[in-house]
XYZ file of C-alpha atoms in Angstrom:
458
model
C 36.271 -24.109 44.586
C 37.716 -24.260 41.066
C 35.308 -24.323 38.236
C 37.652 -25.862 35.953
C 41.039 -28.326 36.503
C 42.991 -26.547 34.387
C 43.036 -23.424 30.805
C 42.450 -25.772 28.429
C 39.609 -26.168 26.963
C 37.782 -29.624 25.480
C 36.749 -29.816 21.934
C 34.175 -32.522 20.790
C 33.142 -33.503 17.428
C 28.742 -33.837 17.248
C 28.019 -35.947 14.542
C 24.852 -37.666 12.591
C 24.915 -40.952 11.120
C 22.929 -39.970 8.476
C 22.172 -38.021 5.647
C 22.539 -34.561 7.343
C 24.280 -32.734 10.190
C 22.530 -31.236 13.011
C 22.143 -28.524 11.048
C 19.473 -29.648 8.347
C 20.182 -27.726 5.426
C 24.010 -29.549 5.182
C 22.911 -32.065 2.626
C 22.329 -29.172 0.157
C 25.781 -27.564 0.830
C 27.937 -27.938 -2.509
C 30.664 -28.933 -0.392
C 28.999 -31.829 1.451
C 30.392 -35.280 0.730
C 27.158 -38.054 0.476
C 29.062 -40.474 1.312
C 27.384 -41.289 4.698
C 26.363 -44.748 3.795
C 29.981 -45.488 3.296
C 32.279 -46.489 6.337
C 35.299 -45.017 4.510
C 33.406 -41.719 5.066
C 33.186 -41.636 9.073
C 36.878 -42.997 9.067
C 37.924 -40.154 6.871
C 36.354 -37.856 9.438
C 37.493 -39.729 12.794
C 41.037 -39.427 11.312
C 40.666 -35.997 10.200
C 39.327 -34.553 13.727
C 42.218 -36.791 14.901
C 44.865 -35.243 13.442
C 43.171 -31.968 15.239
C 43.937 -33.473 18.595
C 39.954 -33.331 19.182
C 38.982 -34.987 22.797
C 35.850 -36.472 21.474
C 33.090 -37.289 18.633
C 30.055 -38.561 19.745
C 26.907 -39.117 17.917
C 23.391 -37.970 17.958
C 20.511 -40.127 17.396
C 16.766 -40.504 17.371
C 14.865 -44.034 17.005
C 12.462 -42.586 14.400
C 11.952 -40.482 11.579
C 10.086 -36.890 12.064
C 6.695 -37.812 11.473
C 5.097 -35.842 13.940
C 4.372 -33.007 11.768
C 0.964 -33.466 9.968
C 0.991 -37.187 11.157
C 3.450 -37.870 8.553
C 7.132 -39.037 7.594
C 6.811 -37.247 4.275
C 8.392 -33.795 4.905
C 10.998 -35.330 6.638
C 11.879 -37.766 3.257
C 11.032 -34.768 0.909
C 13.136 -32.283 2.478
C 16.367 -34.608 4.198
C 15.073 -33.157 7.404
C 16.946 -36.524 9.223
C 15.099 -39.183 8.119
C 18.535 -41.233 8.117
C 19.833 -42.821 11.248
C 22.439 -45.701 11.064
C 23.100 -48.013 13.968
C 25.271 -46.335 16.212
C 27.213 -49.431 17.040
C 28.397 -50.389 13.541
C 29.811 -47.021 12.943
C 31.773 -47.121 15.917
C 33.386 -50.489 15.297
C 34.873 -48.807 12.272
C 35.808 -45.676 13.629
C 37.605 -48.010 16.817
C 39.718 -49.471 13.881
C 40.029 -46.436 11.469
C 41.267 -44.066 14.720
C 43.729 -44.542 17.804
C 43.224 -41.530 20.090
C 39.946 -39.757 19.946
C 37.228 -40.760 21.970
C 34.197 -42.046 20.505
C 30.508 -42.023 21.636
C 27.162 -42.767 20.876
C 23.232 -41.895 22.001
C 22.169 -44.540 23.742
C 18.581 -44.304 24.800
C 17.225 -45.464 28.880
C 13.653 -45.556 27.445
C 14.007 -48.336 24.783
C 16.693 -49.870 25.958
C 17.329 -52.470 28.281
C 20.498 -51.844 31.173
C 22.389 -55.119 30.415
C 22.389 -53.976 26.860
C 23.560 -50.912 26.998
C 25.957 -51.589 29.931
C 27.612 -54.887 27.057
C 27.898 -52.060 24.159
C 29.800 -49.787 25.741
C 32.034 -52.040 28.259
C 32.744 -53.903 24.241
C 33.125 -50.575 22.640
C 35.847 -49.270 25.604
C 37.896 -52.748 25.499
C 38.205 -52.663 21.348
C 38.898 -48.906 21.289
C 41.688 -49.524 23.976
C 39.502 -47.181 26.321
C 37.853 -44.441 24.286
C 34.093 -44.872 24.653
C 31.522 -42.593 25.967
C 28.117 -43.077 26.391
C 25.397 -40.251 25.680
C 22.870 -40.814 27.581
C 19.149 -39.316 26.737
C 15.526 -40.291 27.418
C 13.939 -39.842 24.237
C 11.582 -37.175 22.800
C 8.623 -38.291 20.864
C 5.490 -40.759 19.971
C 7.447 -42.094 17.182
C 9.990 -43.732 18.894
C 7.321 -44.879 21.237
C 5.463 -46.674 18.160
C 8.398 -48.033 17.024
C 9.274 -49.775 20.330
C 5.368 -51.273 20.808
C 4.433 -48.722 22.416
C 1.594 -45.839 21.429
C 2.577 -42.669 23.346
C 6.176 -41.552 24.900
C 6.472 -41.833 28.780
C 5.452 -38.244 30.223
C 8.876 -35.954 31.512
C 9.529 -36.868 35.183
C 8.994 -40.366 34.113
C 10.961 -40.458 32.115
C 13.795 -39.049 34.439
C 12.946 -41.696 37.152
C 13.353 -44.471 34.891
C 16.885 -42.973 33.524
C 17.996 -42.790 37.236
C 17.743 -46.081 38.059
C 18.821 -47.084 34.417
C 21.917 -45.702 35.254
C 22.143 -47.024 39.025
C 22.012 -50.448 36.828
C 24.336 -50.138 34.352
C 27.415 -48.373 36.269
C 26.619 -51.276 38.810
C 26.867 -54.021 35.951
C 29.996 -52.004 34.763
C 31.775 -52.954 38.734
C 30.840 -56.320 38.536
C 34.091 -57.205 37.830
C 36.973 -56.361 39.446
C 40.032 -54.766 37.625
C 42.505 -57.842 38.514
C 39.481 -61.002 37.748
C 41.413 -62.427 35.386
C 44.522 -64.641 36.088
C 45.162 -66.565 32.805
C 46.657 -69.055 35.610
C 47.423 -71.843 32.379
C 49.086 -74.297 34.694
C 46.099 -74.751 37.280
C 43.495 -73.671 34.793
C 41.748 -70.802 36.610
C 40.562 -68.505 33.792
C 39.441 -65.687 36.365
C 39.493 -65.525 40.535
C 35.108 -66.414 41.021
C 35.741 -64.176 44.267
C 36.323 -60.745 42.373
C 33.015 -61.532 39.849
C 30.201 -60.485 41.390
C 26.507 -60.181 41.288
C 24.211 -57.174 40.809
C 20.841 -58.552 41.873
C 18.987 -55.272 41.390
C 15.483 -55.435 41.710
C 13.755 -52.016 41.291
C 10.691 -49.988 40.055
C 11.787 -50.146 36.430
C 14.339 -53.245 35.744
C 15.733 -56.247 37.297
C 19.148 -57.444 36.278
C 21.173 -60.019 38.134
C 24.203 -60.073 36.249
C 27.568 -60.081 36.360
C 28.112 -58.340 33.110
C 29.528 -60.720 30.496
C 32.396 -57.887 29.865
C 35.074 -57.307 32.484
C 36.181 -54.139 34.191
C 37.239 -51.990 30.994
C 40.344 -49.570 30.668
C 38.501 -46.474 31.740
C 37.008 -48.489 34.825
C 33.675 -46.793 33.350
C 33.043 -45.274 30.080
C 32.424 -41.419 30.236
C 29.292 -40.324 30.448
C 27.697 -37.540 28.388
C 24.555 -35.983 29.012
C 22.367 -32.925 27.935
C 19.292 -31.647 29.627
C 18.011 -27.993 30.183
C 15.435 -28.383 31.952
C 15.690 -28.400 36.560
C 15.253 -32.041 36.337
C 17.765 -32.489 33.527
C 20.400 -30.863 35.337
C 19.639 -32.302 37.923
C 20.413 -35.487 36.710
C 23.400 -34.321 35.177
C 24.889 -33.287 38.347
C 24.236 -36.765 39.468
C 26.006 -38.569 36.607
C 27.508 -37.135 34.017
C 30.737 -36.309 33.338
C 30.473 -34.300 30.311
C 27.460 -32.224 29.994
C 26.555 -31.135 26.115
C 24.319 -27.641 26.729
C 22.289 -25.307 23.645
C 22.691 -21.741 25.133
C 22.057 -19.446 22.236
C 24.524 -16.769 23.870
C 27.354 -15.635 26.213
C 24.935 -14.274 28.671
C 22.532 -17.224 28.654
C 25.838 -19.783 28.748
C 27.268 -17.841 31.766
C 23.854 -17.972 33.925
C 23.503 -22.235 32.774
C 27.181 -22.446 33.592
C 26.945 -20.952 37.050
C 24.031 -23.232 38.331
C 24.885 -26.299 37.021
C 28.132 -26.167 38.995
C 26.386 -25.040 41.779
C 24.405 -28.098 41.045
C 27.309 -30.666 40.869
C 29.216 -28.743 44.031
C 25.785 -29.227 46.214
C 25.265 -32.930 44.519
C 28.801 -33.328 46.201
C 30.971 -33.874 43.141
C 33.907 -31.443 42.374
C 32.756 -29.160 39.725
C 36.239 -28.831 38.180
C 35.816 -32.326 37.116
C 33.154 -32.539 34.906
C 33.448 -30.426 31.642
C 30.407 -28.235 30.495
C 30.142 -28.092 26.603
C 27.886 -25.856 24.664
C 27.133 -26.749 21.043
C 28.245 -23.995 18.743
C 29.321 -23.543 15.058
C 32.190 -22.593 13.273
C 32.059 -20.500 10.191
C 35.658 -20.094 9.034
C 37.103 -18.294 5.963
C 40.166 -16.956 4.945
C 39.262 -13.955 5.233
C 36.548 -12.601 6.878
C 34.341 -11.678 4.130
C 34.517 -14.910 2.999
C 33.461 -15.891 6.298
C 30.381 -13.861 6.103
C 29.539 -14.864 2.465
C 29.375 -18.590 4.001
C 27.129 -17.576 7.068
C 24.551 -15.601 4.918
C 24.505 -18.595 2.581
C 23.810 -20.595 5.697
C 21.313 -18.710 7.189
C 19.344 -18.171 4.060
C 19.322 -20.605 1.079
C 19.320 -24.149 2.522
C 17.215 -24.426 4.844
C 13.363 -25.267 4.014
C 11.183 -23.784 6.139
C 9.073 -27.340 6.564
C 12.189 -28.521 7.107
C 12.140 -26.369 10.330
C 8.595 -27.072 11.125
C 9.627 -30.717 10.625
C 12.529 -31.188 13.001
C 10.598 -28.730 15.807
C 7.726 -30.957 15.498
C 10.139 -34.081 16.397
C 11.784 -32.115 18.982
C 8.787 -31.022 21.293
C 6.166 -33.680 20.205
C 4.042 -31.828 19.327
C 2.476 -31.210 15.976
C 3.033 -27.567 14.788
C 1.519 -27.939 11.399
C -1.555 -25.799 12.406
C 0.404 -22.329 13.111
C 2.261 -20.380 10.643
C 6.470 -19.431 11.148
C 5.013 -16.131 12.361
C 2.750 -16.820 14.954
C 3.442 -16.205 18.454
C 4.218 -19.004 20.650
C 1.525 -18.365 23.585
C 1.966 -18.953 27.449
C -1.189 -21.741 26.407
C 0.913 -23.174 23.981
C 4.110 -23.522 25.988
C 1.525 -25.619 28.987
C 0.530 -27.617 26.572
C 4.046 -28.787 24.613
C 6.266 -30.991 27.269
C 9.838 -29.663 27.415
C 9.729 -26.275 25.843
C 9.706 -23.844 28.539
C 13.480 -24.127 29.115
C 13.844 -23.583 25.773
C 11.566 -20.554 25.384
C 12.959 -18.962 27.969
C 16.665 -19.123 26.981
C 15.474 -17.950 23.897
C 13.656 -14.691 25.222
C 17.211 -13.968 27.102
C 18.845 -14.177 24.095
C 16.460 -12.288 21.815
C 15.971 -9.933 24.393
C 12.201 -9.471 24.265
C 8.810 -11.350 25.520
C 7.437 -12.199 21.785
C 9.029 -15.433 20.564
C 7.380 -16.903 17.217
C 7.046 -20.729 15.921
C 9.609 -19.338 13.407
C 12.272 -18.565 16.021
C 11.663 -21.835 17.676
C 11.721 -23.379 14.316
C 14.696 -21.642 13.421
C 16.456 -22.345 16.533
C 16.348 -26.039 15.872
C 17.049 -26.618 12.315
C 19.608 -23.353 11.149
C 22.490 -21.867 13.103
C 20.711 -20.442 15.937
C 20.787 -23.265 18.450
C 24.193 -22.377 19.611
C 26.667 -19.671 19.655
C 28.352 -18.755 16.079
C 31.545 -18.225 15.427
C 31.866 -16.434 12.281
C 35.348 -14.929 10.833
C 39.201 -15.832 10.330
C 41.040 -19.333 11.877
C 42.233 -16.289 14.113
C 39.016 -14.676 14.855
C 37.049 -17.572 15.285
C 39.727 -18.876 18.239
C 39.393 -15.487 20.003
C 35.408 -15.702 20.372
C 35.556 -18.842 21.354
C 38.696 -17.760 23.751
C 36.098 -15.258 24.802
C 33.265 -18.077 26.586
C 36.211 -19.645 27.595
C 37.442 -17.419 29.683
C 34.211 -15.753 30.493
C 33.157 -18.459 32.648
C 30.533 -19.609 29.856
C 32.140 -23.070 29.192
C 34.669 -25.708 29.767
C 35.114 -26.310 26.005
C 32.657 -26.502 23.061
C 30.580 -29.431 21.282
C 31.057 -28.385 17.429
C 28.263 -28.822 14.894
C 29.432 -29.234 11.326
C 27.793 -27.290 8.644
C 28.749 -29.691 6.480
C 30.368 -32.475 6.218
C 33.978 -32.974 6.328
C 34.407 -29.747 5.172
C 33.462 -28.120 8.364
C 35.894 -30.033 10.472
C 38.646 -29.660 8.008
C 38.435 -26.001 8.213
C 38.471 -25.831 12.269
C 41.066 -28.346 12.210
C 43.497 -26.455 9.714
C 42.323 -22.770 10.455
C 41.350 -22.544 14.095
C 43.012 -25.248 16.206
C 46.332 -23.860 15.630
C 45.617 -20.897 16.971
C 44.628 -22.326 19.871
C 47.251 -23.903 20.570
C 49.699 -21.196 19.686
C 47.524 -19.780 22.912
C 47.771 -22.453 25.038
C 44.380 -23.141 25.250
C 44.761 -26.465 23.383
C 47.013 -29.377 23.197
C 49.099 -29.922 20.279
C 49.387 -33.626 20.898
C 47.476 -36.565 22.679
C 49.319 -37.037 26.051
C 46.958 -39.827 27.358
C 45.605 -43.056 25.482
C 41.802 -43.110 26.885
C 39.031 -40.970 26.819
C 39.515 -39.977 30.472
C 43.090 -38.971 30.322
C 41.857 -36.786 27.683
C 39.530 -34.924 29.415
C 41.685 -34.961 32.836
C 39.098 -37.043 34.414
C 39.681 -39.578 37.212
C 39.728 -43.175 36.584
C 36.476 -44.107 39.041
C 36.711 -46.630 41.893
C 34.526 -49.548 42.201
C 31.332 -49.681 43.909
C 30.881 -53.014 45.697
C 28.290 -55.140 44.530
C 27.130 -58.661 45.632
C 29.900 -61.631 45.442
C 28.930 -63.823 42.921
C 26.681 -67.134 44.721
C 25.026 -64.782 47.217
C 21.573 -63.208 47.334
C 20.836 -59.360 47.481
């Protein structure tokens, strides 16, 4: 079976609402525009990746600031290591008005959220945008999202896995309440909508109830996409299950081709085609105009603006755990990894890629917070196309998540120096050929499930 529907690849925007990229030192870039409390600044972006042809920019989010580290918020506010979050759904009203083709997404999270909720935003977000929404799904990482939601500690792994299962069983049900031809607009008779094609849900499960119908009908895409990320076997797992776009961090080509390999496996034995569902890595783009200049850029990267704490910071948030008792060069023990939830995936990928047993808290650091979480492409608009022309066709990818290194500036220089080329290789379009998210990605507008007719019980 095909891995992929067809030789071009996806490109998708990954963007923070805040006060820094995902990579934290891209506040202190001189080139970095603070205008992030400004909508005029995500329009000026959403247009810009636009008029790249890009399929997608979706945005991160956490529901706290780091304050695991030391038990405080105060290296996180000190050094800009993301204590800024905006509400996702504001800046994606604007960005449905400021833009008419690329899709548009948002973190939405199954552990503090309630179905019906989610399920309203996005349905909303899909009708205004004329069918561009996509919702990235997570389950949260640490104690201080927990305290901010009433509660004192984060639901344990698998848990939190279960719940997210039947979160989505309840909102892509609430999505098919209604059926695509509800409404009749019949003036003369006054019959807003046909009561036999609005149904109820009715679910009653472990984690929610929700009777429903949704107060949004059937939207443009029939669903909005789905976007997921999760390295660990249970995450992919559950990607296999339901997502259509799957966001990955493999630090290199060998790592990406093994992840690559078993999660289609995954989606082929979940009994989904794997050619239809894209697999992203994030990566970054160093571009220059020549490739000196490129270089100059990366070492400044790597080296001056990043704080170390910083790194310490954002790792802390990441594993919940706190790390301010070991030092960037300590060894991260086989005791250590038992005793931090969720970073044995991540070790591991990272011994592949470093090619030895030792990894440090400063690699793991490192990895999270500078240019090490994904691949890097470093040279030339030219250059830069042919390594990432190289995972393409290497059977690492589908297409690539980019990470700005700052912000627009990072965007602008894929968009003017590296999309053309390619396209000049036919591995990108050079214009939108669909209107929704969907026909962007080539994916299939999904049938209905049938749920309960509306006056019945379960």
């Amino acid at each position: 079976m095909a891995q992929r529907r067809d030789d071009t690849m996806a490109l998708v925007a990954f963007m923070q609402a805040g006060n820094t990229s995902v990579y934290a030192g891209s506040w202190r870039h001189p080139a970095t525009e603070h205008g992030y409390l400004d909508a005029s600044y995500y329009a000026k972006i959403g247009r810009q990746l636009e008029e790249g042809c890009f399929d997608l920019m979706f945005f991160d989010d956490r529901l706290a600031m780091p304050g695991i580290y030391g038990g405080s918020v105060g290296e996180a506010v000190r050094h800009g290591a993301r204590p800024v979050k905006l509400d996702l759904g504001a800046v994606l009203g604007v960005l449905s008005q400021a833009t008419s083709r690329i899709g548009l997404g948002a973190t939405y999270s199954t552990t503090y959220y309630q179905p019906f909720h989610v399920a309203r935003t996005f349905s909303t977000l899909d009708h205004l945008s004329g069918g561009r929404a996509a919702w990235n799904v997570v389950t949260s990482v640490n104690d201080g999202e927990a305290q901010n939601f009433g509660l004192a500690t984060h639901l344990g792994h698998d848990e939190r896995y279960d719940r997210a299962d039947e979160f989505l069983n309840v909102v892509t049900g609430l999505w098919d309440t209604w059926e695509d031809d509800a409404i009749v607009h019949d003036r003369a008779a006054g019959i807003y909508a046909d009561p036999d094609k609005v149904h109820e849900l009715n679910h009653s499960g472990q984690y929610f109830t929700a009777r429903g119908p949704l107060t949004v009908p059937r939207t443009p895409q029939g669903r909005p996409v789905i976007i997921q990320a999760g390295s660990s076997g249970r995450g992919r797992e559950f990607a296999s299950q339901w997502a259509d776009v799957i966001f990955t961090g493999d630090p290199g080509l060998e790592v990406a081709r093994a992840h690559y390999a078993d999660q289609k496996a995954r989606l082929s034995d979940a009994g989904r085609d794997p050619a239809a569902v894209r697999i992203c890595p994030m990566a970054y783009a160093v571009v220059g105009e020549t490739e000196r200049h490129a270089r100059e850029r990366e070492d400044m990267l790597l080296n001056d603006l990043v704080d170390p704490m910083a790194s310490l910071t954002l790792l802390s948030e990441l594993m919940n755990y706190d790390f301010a008792q070991y030092a960037l060069d300590d060894p991260v023990t086989d005791e250590l990894i038992a005793s931090v939830s969720g970073i044995r995936g991540l070790v591991q990928n990272l011994r592949a890629h470093l090619g030895g047993e030792t990894v440090t808290v400063g690699d793991l650091a490192g990895h999270r917070a500078t240019l090490l979480q994904g691949p890097r492409f470093v040279g030339t608009g030219a250059q830069v196309a042919g390594q990432m022309a190289e995972w393409f066709h290497g059977d690492a990818c589908d297409g690539f998540v980019l990470a700005a290194t700052h912000l627009p500036g990072a965007f602008e220089d894929v968009v003017r120096m590296v999309v053309p080329h390619l396209q000049r290789a036919g591995l990108f379009r050079t214009r939108y050929t669909g209107t929704t998210l969907r026909d962007h990605l080539g994916l299939a507008r999904p049938q209905r499930r049938t749920v309960v007719p509306l006056g019945t019980s379960a």
